[in-house]
Amino acid sequence: MPTSLPDRVGDGPRKRGSDGVGKNDQATRQVMIDAAVSSILERGFYRASSNEIARRAGVTWGVIQHHFGTREALMLAVLEDGMERFSAVVHDASIDAPTVGGRMTQLFDILASYYGRPEYLAYMQVALNLDHDPDTSAEVRATMRTVAERSSFEVRRLIQEAIGAANETEDLGGTIFLALQGMILGQLLRDALSHDAWSPTGDQVQQQRRLLVEALTPYIEQAPRTKA
């Protein structure tokens, strides 16, 4: 669930299910993780109680304890699941449009397929709350470092495919990543706050994204090459 461009290039994402957990156990764990996510989205992090999550998953709390041990461990599993989903998105994606504007639109769409989903709000709540808890902050930060290790190579590849030779401009790739991500998150948050009079419609969302791409494209096409 990275919120900035990772600095470290890893060997690519780890395959899901590579830890030796059986398929049935994986499926059961996923049901409970999904139940936690839906509970957080509807009730908030702190009101997503152990009993509420168990009810949604159709299991007892004892079953959740068997798989995760504690509510905090389940929430950490939610965060890792979000991380794995991001790794899968960028690993499977490619950018090949013939124009800079077309490639930037493809990059926008790829990032929006992850950061623009309501589930990302649940991942954010987990990360923010557990990071401020001294009992879990170290594990959260370790998980976030793992995000960078698993996804950075693919994110950098996508940015290279999108902006081509302009990627030689120092900090340009990271700036573009943050600009696109920031707009996606802003639109997601406004949509979640349905009372917000400024919340854009679906057409407005697409128009705003097109305008940002159009604003960035001329600079990318003419960007000075400043990397060593």
mmCIF file of C-alpha atoms in Angstrom:
data_model
loop_
_atom_site.group_PDB
_atom_site.id
_atom_site.type_symbol
_atom_site.label_atom_id
_atom_site.label_comp_id
_atom_site.label_asym_id
_atom_site.label_seq_id
_atom_site.Cartn_x
_atom_site.Cartn_y
_atom_site.Cartn_z
ATOM 1 C CA MET A 1 0.000 0.000 0.000
ATOM 2 C CA PRO A 2 2.713 2.492 -0.877
ATOM 3 C CA THR A 3 1.954 6.192 -0.601
ATOM 4 C CA SER A 4 5.106 7.307 -2.377
ATOM 5 C CA LEU A 5 7.369 5.954 -5.055
ATOM 6 C CA PRO A 6 9.531 3.213 -3.488
ATOM 7 C CA ASP A 7 13.265 3.917 -3.473
ATOM 8 C CA ARG A 8 14.459 0.351 -3.525
ATOM 9 C CA VAL A 9 14.299 -1.995 -6.494
ATOM 10 C CA GLY A 10 13.505 -5.548 -5.496
ATOM 11 C CA ASP A 11 13.287 -8.783 -7.418
ATOM 12 C CA GLY A 12 9.569 -8.429 -8.111
ATOM 13 C CA PRO A 13 6.489 -9.430 -6.110
ATOM 14 C CA ARG A 14 6.298 -12.573 -4.060
ATOM 15 C CA LYS A 15 3.674 -14.995 -5.314
ATOM 16 C CA ARG A 16 0.596 -15.219 -3.137
ATOM 17 C CA GLY A 17 0.322 -18.474 -1.294
ATOM 18 C CA SER A 18 4.044 -19.164 -1.422
ATOM 19 C CA ASP A 19 4.276 -19.552 2.382
ATOM 20 C CA GLY A 20 3.073 -23.140 2.341
ATOM 21 C CA VAL A 21 -0.439 -22.445 3.626
ATOM 22 C CA GLY A 22 -2.973 -24.901 2.205
ATOM 23 C CA LYS A 23 -5.569 -23.752 -0.317
ATOM 24 C CA ASN A 24 -8.483 -24.288 2.059
ATOM 25 C CA ASP A 25 -6.748 -22.341 4.791
ATOM 26 C CA GLN A 26 -5.917 -19.577 2.310
ATOM 27 C CA ALA A 27 -9.556 -19.339 1.263
ATOM 28 C CA THR A 28 -10.727 -19.205 4.882
ATOM 29 C CA ARG A 29 -8.174 -16.555 5.751
ATOM 30 C CA GLN A 30 -9.238 -14.490 2.736
ATOM 31 C CA VAL A 31 -12.888 -14.611 3.794
ATOM 32 C CA MET A 32 -11.922 -13.230 7.197
ATOM 33 C CA ILE A 33 -9.649 -10.555 5.718
ATOM 34 C CA ASP A 34 -12.428 -9.474 3.342
ATOM 35 C CA ALA A 35 -14.861 -9.368 6.263
ATOM 36 C CA ALA A 36 -12.469 -7.131 8.173
ATOM 37 C CA VAL A 37 -12.147 -4.784 5.193
ATOM 38 C CA SER A 38 -15.904 -4.489 4.697
ATOM 39 C CA SER A 39 -16.408 -3.901 8.416
ATOM 40 C CA ILE A 40 -13.778 -1.141 8.483
ATOM 41 C CA LEU A 41 -15.320 0.562 5.462
ATOM 42 C CA GLU A 42 -18.813 0.542 6.957
ATOM 43 C CA ARG A 43 -18.081 1.037 10.655
ATOM 44 C CA GLY A 44 -14.562 2.460 10.920
ATOM 45 C CA PHE A 45 -11.360 0.923 12.267
ATOM 46 C CA TYR A 46 -12.242 0.915 15.952
ATOM 47 C CA ARG A 47 -15.859 -0.170 15.540
ATOM 48 C CA ALA A 48 -14.806 -3.090 13.347
ATOM 49 C CA SER A 49 -14.867 -5.332 16.395
ATOM 50 C CA SER A 50 -13.735 -8.918 16.610
ATOM 51 C CA ASN A 51 -17.334 -10.099 16.920
ATOM 52 C CA GLU A 52 -18.498 -7.981 13.978
ATOM 53 C CA ILE A 53 -15.754 -9.339 11.739
ATOM 54 C CA ALA A 54 -16.543 -12.913 12.801
ATOM 55 C CA ARG A 55 -20.245 -12.369 12.088
ATOM 56 C CA ARG A 56 -19.534 -11.067 8.594
ATOM 57 C CA ALA A 57 -17.148 -13.914 7.872
ATOM 58 C CA GLY A 58 -19.673 -16.494 9.092
ATOM 59 C CA VAL A 59 -17.245 -17.969 11.620
ATOM 60 C CA THR A 60 -16.658 -17.808 15.357
ATOM 61 C CA TRP A 61 -14.035 -15.580 16.910
ATOM 62 C CA GLY A 62 -12.235 -18.762 17.914
ATOM 63 C CA VAL A 63 -11.720 -19.590 14.232
ATOM 64 C CA ILE A 64 -10.232 -16.140 13.633
ATOM 65 C CA GLN A 65 -7.978 -16.606 16.658
ATOM 66 C CA HIS A 66 -6.838 -19.947 15.249
ATOM 67 C CA HIS A 67 -5.730 -18.288 12.013
ATOM 68 C CA PHE A 68 -4.472 -14.925 13.266
ATOM 69 C CA GLY A 69 -4.217 -14.985 17.055
ATOM 70 C CA THR A 70 -5.359 -11.418 17.774
ATOM 71 C CA ARG A 71 -7.423 -8.669 16.182
ATOM 72 C CA GLU A 72 -4.217 -6.692 15.646
ATOM 73 C CA ALA A 73 -2.645 -9.603 13.776
ATOM 74 C CA LEU A 74 -5.755 -9.833 11.603
ATOM 75 C CA MET A 75 -5.455 -6.119 10.829
ATOM 76 C CA LEU A 76 -1.810 -6.568 9.895
ATOM 77 C CA ALA A 77 -2.936 -9.350 7.556
ATOM 78 C CA VAL A 78 -5.392 -6.879 5.987
ATOM 79 C CA LEU A 79 -2.508 -4.489 5.379
ATOM 80 C CA GLU A 80 -0.348 -7.217 3.856
ATOM 81 C CA ASP A 81 -3.236 -8.352 1.665
ATOM 82 C CA GLY A 82 -3.527 -4.799 0.350
ATOM 83 C CA MET A 83 0.183 -4.798 -0.352
ATOM 84 C CA GLU A 84 -0.039 -8.055 -2.256
ATOM 85 C CA ARG A 85 -2.884 -6.670 -4.356
ATOM 86 C CA PHE A 86 -0.808 -3.631 -5.302
ATOM 87 C CA SER A 87 2.127 -5.870 -6.234
ATOM 88 C CA ALA A 88 -0.171 -7.952 -8.440
ATOM 89 C CA VAL A 89 -1.595 -4.851 -10.151
ATOM 90 C CA VAL A 90 1.766 -3.396 -11.128
ATOM 91 C CA HIS A 91 3.293 -6.777 -11.951
ATOM 92 C CA ASP A 92 0.562 -7.620 -14.460
ATOM 93 C CA ALA A 93 0.349 -4.169 -16.063
ATOM 94 C CA SER A 94 2.108 -2.753 -19.104
ATOM 95 C CA ILE A 95 2.087 0.569 -20.937
ATOM 96 C CA ASP A 96 2.369 0.707 -24.719
ATOM 97 C CA ALA A 97 0.307 3.600 -26.149
ATOM 98 C CA PRO A 98 2.034 5.436 -29.049
ATOM 99 C CA THR A 99 1.824 8.931 -27.517
ATOM 100 C CA VAL A 100 2.981 10.417 -24.204
ATOM 101 C CA GLY A 101 -0.582 11.459 -23.393
ATOM 102 C CA GLY A 102 -1.880 7.982 -24.122
ATOM 103 C CA ARG A 103 0.811 6.365 -22.005
ATOM 104 C CA MET A 104 0.171 8.759 -19.125
ATOM 105 C CA THR A 105 -3.530 7.896 -19.297
ATOM 106 C CA GLN A 106 -2.642 4.206 -19.104
ATOM 107 C CA LEU A 107 -0.434 4.868 -16.064
ATOM 108 C CA PHE A 108 -3.261 6.851 -14.466
ATOM 109 C CA ASP A 109 -5.700 3.995 -15.059
ATOM 110 C CA ILE A 110 -3.310 1.406 -13.600
ATOM 111 C CA LEU A 111 -2.775 3.397 -10.407
ATOM 112 C CA ALA A 112 -6.490 4.196 -10.149
ATOM 113 C CA SER A 113 -7.338 0.490 -10.335
ATOM 114 C CA TYR A 114 -5.679 0.177 -6.925
ATOM 115 C CA TYR A 115 -5.652 3.568 -5.210
ATOM 116 C CA GLY A 116 -9.131 4.450 -6.466
ATOM 117 C CA ARG A 117 -10.877 1.432 -4.957
ATOM 118 C CA PRO A 118 -12.802 1.898 -1.689
ATOM 119 C CA GLU A 119 -10.762 -0.919 -0.130
ATOM 120 C CA TYR A 120 -7.751 1.382 -0.134
ATOM 121 C CA LEU A 121 -9.497 3.524 2.493
ATOM 122 C CA ALA A 122 -9.569 0.463 4.760
ATOM 123 C CA TYR A 123 -5.862 -0.161 4.201
ATOM 124 C CA MET A 124 -5.145 3.481 5.058
ATOM 125 C CA GLN A 125 -7.138 3.248 8.285
ATOM 126 C CA VAL A 126 -5.267 0.121 9.323
ATOM 127 C CA ALA A 127 -1.876 1.603 8.527
ATOM 128 C CA LEU A 128 -2.537 4.907 10.286
ATOM 129 C CA ASN A 129 -4.032 3.403 13.430
ATOM 130 C CA LEU A 130 -1.582 0.547 13.882
ATOM 131 C CA ASP A 131 1.375 2.802 13.112
ATOM 132 C CA HIS A 132 0.400 4.989 16.091
ATOM 133 C CA ASP A 133 0.087 1.973 18.389
ATOM 134 C CA PRO A 134 3.450 1.255 20.077
ATOM 135 C CA ASP A 135 2.569 -2.443 20.197
ATOM 136 C CA THR A 136 2.217 -2.719 16.416
ATOM 137 C CA SER A 137 4.100 0.228 14.880
ATOM 138 C CA ALA A 138 7.307 -1.738 14.265
ATOM 139 C CA GLU A 139 5.431 -4.487 12.406
ATOM 140 C CA VAL A 140 3.513 -1.942 10.330
ATOM 141 C CA ARG A 141 6.699 -0.193 9.283
ATOM 142 C CA ALA A 142 8.337 -3.497 8.448
ATOM 143 C CA THR A 143 5.332 -4.378 6.299
ATOM 144 C CA MET A 144 5.512 -1.031 4.524
ATOM 145 C CA ARG A 145 9.201 -1.562 3.807
ATOM 146 C CA THR A 146 8.258 -4.899 2.302
ATOM 147 C CA VAL A 147 5.819 -3.039 0.041
ATOM 148 C CA ALA A 148 8.704 -1.099 -1.436
ATOM 149 C CA GLU A 149 10.813 -4.203 -1.883
ATOM 150 C CA ARG A 150 8.070 -6.109 -3.701
ATOM 151 C CA SER A 151 6.680 -3.389 -5.919
ATOM 152 C CA SER A 152 9.395 -0.820 -6.623
ATOM 153 C CA PHE A 153 10.885 -2.573 -9.638
ATOM 154 C CA GLU A 154 7.512 -2.844 -11.374
ATOM 155 C CA VAL A 155 6.454 0.717 -10.476
ATOM 156 C CA ARG A 156 9.688 2.099 -11.905
ATOM 157 C CA ARG A 157 9.221 -0.018 -15.016
ATOM 158 C CA LEU A 158 5.744 1.401 -15.565
ATOM 159 C CA ILE A 159 6.931 4.973 -15.115
ATOM 160 C CA GLN A 160 9.778 4.330 -17.551
ATOM 161 C CA GLU A 161 7.304 2.934 -20.076
ATOM 162 C CA ALA A 162 5.017 5.943 -19.573
ATOM 163 C CA ILE A 163 7.484 8.830 -19.840
ATOM 164 C CA GLY A 164 10.345 7.266 -21.776
ATOM 165 C CA ALA A 165 13.550 9.312 -22.003
ATOM 166 C CA ALA A 166 12.083 11.984 -19.723
ATOM 167 C CA ASN A 167 12.668 9.536 -16.873
ATOM 168 C CA GLU A 168 16.281 10.715 -17.013
ATOM 169 C CA THR A 169 15.127 13.996 -15.466
ATOM 170 C CA GLU A 170 15.944 13.853 -11.778
ATOM 171 C CA ASP A 171 12.897 13.293 -9.528
ATOM 172 C CA LEU A 172 10.445 13.562 -12.445
ATOM 173 C CA GLY A 173 9.235 9.968 -12.165
ATOM 174 C CA GLY A 174 8.580 10.264 -8.445
ATOM 175 C CA THR A 175 6.849 13.606 -8.879
ATOM 176 C CA ILE A 176 4.526 12.202 -11.538
ATOM 177 C CA PHE A 177 3.732 9.200 -9.359
ATOM 178 C CA LEU A 178 2.798 11.462 -6.437
ATOM 179 C CA ALA A 179 0.748 13.813 -8.631
ATOM 180 C CA LEU A 180 -1.340 11.003 -10.115
ATOM 181 C CA GLN A 181 -1.687 9.183 -6.808
ATOM 182 C CA GLY A 182 -2.662 12.405 -5.030
ATOM 183 C CA MET A 183 -5.478 13.161 -7.444
ATOM 184 C CA ILE A 184 -6.780 9.598 -7.243
ATOM 185 C CA LEU A 185 -6.792 9.658 -3.441
ATOM 186 C CA GLY A 186 -8.391 13.097 -3.338
ATOM 187 C CA GLN A 187 -11.198 11.940 -5.590
ATOM 188 C CA LEU A 188 -11.640 8.755 -3.547
ATOM 189 C CA LEU A 189 -11.875 10.694 -0.289
ATOM 190 C CA ARG A 190 -14.369 13.163 -1.722
ATOM 191 C CA ASP A 191 -16.494 10.318 -2.990
ATOM 192 C CA ALA A 192 -16.404 8.718 0.473
ATOM 193 C CA LEU A 193 -17.556 12.005 2.042
ATOM 194 C CA SER A 194 -20.863 11.991 0.212
ATOM 195 C CA HIS A 195 -22.035 15.175 1.924
ATOM 196 C CA ASP A 196 -19.192 17.129 0.302
ATOM 197 C CA ALA A 197 -20.724 19.536 -2.218
ATOM 198 C CA TRP A 198 -17.472 19.466 -4.191
ATOM 199 C CA SER A 199 -17.534 15.721 -4.696
ATOM 200 C CA PRO A 200 -17.153 15.217 -8.481
ATOM 201 C CA THR A 201 -19.416 13.048 -10.606
ATOM 202 C CA GLY A 202 -18.009 10.149 -12.602
ATOM 203 C CA ASP A 203 -17.705 12.324 -15.711
ATOM 204 C CA GLN A 204 -15.982 15.058 -13.739
ATOM 205 C CA VAL A 205 -13.484 12.576 -12.322
ATOM 206 C CA GLN A 206 -12.478 11.501 -15.816
ATOM 207 C CA GLN A 207 -12.349 15.106 -17.030
ATOM 208 C CA GLN A 208 -10.128 16.133 -14.127
ATOM 209 C CA ARG A 209 -7.778 13.246 -14.844
ATOM 210 C CA ARG A 210 -7.645 14.181 -18.535
ATOM 211 C CA LEU A 211 -6.816 17.776 -17.622
ATOM 212 C CA LEU A 212 -3.951 16.668 -15.387
ATOM 213 C CA VAL A 213 -2.557 14.435 -18.134
ATOM 214 C CA GLU A 214 -2.822 17.296 -20.624
ATOM 215 C CA ALA A 215 -1.013 19.610 -18.214
ATOM 216 C CA LEU A 216 1.829 17.135 -17.619
ATOM 217 C CA THR A 217 2.288 15.917 -21.193
ATOM 218 C CA PRO A 218 4.045 18.995 -22.688
ATOM 219 C CA TYR A 219 6.546 19.091 -19.846
ATOM 220 C CA ILE A 220 7.292 15.364 -20.193
ATOM 221 C CA GLU A 221 7.801 15.779 -23.928
ATOM 222 C CA GLN A 222 10.283 18.629 -23.391
ATOM 223 C CA ALA A 223 11.783 17.630 -20.028
ATOM 224 C CA PRO A 224 15.490 18.386 -19.631
ATOM 225 C CA ARG A 225 17.694 15.369 -19.013
ATOM 226 C CA THR A 226 19.420 16.059 -15.699
ATOM 227 C CA LYS A 227 20.295 12.621 -14.376
ATOM 228 C CA ALA A 228 23.952 11.649 -14.362
#
